[in-house]
XYZ file of C-alpha atoms in Angstrom:
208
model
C 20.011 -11.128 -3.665
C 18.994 -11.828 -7.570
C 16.187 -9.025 -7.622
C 16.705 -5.009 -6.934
C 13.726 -3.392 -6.012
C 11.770 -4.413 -3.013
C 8.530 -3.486 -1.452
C 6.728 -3.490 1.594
C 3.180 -3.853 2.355
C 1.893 -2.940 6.091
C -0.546 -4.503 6.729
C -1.673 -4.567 11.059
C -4.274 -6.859 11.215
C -7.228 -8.521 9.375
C -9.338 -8.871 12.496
C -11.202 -6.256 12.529
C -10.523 -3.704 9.569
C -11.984 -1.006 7.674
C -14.481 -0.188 10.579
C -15.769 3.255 8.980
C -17.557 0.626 6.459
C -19.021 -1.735 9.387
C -22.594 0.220 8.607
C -22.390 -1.196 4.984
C -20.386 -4.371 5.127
C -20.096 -7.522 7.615
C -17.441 -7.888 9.528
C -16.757 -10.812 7.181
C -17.557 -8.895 3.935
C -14.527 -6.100 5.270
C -12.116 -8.952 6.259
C -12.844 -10.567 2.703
C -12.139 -6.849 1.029
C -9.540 -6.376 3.321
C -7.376 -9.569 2.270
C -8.516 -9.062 -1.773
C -7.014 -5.200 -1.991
C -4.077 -7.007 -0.126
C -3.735 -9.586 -2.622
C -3.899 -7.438 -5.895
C -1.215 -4.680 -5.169
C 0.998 -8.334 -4.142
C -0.549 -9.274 -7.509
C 0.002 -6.548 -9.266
C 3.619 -5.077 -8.836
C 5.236 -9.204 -8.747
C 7.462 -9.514 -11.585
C 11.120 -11.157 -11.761
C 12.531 -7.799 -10.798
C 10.769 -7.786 -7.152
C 11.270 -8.945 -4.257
C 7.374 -8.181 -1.807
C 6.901 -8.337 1.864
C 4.138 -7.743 4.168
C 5.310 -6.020 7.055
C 3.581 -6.971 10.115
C 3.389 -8.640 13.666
C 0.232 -10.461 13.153
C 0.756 -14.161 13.664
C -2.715 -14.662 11.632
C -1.624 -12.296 8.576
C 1.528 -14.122 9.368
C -0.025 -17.033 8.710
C -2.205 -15.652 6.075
C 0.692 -14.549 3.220
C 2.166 -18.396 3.935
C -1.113 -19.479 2.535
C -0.246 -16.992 -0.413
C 3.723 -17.532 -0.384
C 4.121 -13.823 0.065
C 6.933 -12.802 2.375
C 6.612 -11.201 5.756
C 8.872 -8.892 7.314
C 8.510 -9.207 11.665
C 9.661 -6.052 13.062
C 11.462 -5.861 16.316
C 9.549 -2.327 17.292
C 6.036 -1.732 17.479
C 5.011 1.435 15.554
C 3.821 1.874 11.686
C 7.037 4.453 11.442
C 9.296 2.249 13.547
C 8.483 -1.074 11.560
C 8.634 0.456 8.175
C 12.146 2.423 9.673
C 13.723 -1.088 10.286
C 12.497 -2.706 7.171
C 13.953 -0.088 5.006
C 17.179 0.168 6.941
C 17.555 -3.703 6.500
C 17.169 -2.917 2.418
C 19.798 -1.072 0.990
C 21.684 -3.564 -0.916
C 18.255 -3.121 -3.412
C 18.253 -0.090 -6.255
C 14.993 1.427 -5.115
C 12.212 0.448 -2.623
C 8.653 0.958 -1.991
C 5.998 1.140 0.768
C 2.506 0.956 -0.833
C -0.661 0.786 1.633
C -2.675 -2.145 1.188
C -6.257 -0.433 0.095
C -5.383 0.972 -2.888
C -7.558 -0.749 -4.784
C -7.485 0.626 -8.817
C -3.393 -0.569 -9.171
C -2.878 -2.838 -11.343
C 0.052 -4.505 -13.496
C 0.652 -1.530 -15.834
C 0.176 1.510 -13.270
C 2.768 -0.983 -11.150
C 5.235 -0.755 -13.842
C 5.187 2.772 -14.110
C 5.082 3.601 -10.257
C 8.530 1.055 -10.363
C 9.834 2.821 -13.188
C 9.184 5.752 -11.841
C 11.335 4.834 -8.708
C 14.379 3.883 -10.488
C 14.752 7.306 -11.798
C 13.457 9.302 -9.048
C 15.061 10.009 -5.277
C 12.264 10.028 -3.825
C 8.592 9.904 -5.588
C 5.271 10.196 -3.140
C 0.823 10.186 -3.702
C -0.895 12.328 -1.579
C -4.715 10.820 -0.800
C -7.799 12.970 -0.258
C -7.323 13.108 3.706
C -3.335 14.240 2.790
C -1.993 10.600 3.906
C 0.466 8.687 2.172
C -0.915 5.634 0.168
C 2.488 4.887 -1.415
C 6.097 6.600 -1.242
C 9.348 5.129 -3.188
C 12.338 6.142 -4.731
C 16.353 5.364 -4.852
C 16.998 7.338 -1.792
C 16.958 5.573 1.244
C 15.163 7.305 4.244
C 14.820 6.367 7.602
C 12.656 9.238 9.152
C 9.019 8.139 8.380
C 6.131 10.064 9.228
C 3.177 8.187 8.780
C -0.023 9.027 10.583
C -1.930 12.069 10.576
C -1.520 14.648 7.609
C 1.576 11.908 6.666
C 2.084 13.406 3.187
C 2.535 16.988 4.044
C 5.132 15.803 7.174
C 6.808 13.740 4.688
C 7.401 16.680 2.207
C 8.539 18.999 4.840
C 10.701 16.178 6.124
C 12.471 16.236 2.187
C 12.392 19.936 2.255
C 14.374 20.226 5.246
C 16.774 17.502 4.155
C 16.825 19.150 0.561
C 15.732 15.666 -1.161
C 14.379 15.814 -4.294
C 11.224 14.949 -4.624
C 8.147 14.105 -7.130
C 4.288 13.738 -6.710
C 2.598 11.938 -8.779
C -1.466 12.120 -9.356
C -2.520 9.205 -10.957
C -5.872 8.416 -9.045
C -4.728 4.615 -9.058
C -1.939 5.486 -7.376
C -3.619 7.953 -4.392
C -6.753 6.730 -4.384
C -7.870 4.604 -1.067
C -10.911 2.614 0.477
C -11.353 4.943 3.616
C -14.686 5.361 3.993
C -18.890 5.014 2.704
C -17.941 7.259 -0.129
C -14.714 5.519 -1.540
C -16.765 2.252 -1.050
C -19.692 3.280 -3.495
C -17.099 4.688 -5.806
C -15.383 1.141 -5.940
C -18.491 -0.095 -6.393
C -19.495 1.581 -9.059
C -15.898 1.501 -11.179
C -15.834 -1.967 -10.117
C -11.636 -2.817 -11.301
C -11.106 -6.862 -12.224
C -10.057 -8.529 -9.021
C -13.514 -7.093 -7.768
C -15.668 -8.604 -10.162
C -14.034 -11.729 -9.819
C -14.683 -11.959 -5.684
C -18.730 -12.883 -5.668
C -18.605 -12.372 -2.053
C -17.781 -8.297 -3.085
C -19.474 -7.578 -6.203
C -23.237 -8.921 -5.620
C -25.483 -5.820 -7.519
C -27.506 -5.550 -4.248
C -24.264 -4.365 -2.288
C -25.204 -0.686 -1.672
């Protein structure tokens, strides 16, 4: 191992996703914005320092990231908190780790760098979205007790508190801020971040 920070993507399935937008976008159209938020955090935090896998047990996003040469981590469990758990246990030769959600779609290369730098000198740092999930979570401390799903940010931080492990939020918006629903969608569209404007499938002005 030449690199010592790793990350890991879940990503479940590109079949069907992002179904709260399926009155506003094609099934195609979400598969297409699906795989393009995907691509730009893999995009965005690469550097020499990095190693990036998608964690997942879908043979076509499998298939999908050997298109892209991005790695893929197969778990043995089934379970977002069970595959990330093994993942992360498999790790620990690294200096610091992440898990970033897939739809975050306002990171880029610089707010990258600073979420990594952030991690190297933090135990454990964590961004809390508007519904109190958790769009991305990292740190030099090594956990193994995930508790994604419902309310996952406020389980996580009473998870640290019980533990006593330091922890730090951070706000920047393009680090907490996910495509969830109709009115994250018009947002996007309106802010409109580079890898957007590039997709002509996405950005057509008659959208919305």
């Amino acid at each position: 191992m030449d690199k010592n920070f790793i990350i890991g993507i879940p990503v479940r399935d590109f079949e069907n996703p992002m179904t709260r937008l399926s009155n506003t976008l094609n099934k195609e159209e979400r598969i297409e914005l699906s795989k393009s938020m995907f691509l730009n955090i893999v995009n965005s935090f690469q550097n020499e320092n990095v190693d990036i896998f998608c964690i997942t047990n879908n043979s076509s996003v499998v298939e999908y990231c050997s298109q892209n040469k991005i790695g893929t981590f197969k778990s043995k469990n089934s379970g977002l908190n069970n595959e990330i758990n093994e993942f992360i246990n498999l790790t620990k030769d690294y200096c610091a780790w992440t898990i970033v959600h897939a739809d975050l779609p306002y990171v880029n290369s610089h707010y990258a760098k600073v979420w990594i730098n952030e991690c190297l000198d933090s135990e454990i740092i964590i961004s809390e979205s508007k519904d109190s999930g958790t769009p991305i979570i990292g740190g030099k401390k090594f956990i193994n007790d995930f508790q994604y799903g419902e309310k996952s940010f406020i389980k996580h931080i009473e998870l640290f508190n019980k533990k006593n492990i330091n922890y730090k939020k951070i706000f920047n918006k393009e680090l907490s801020f996910e495509v969830d629903d109709i009115n994250d969608y018009e947002e996007l569209i309106k802010n409109q971040p580079r890898w957007f404007r590039k997709n002509s499938l996405l950005s057509s002005p008659d959208r919305i």
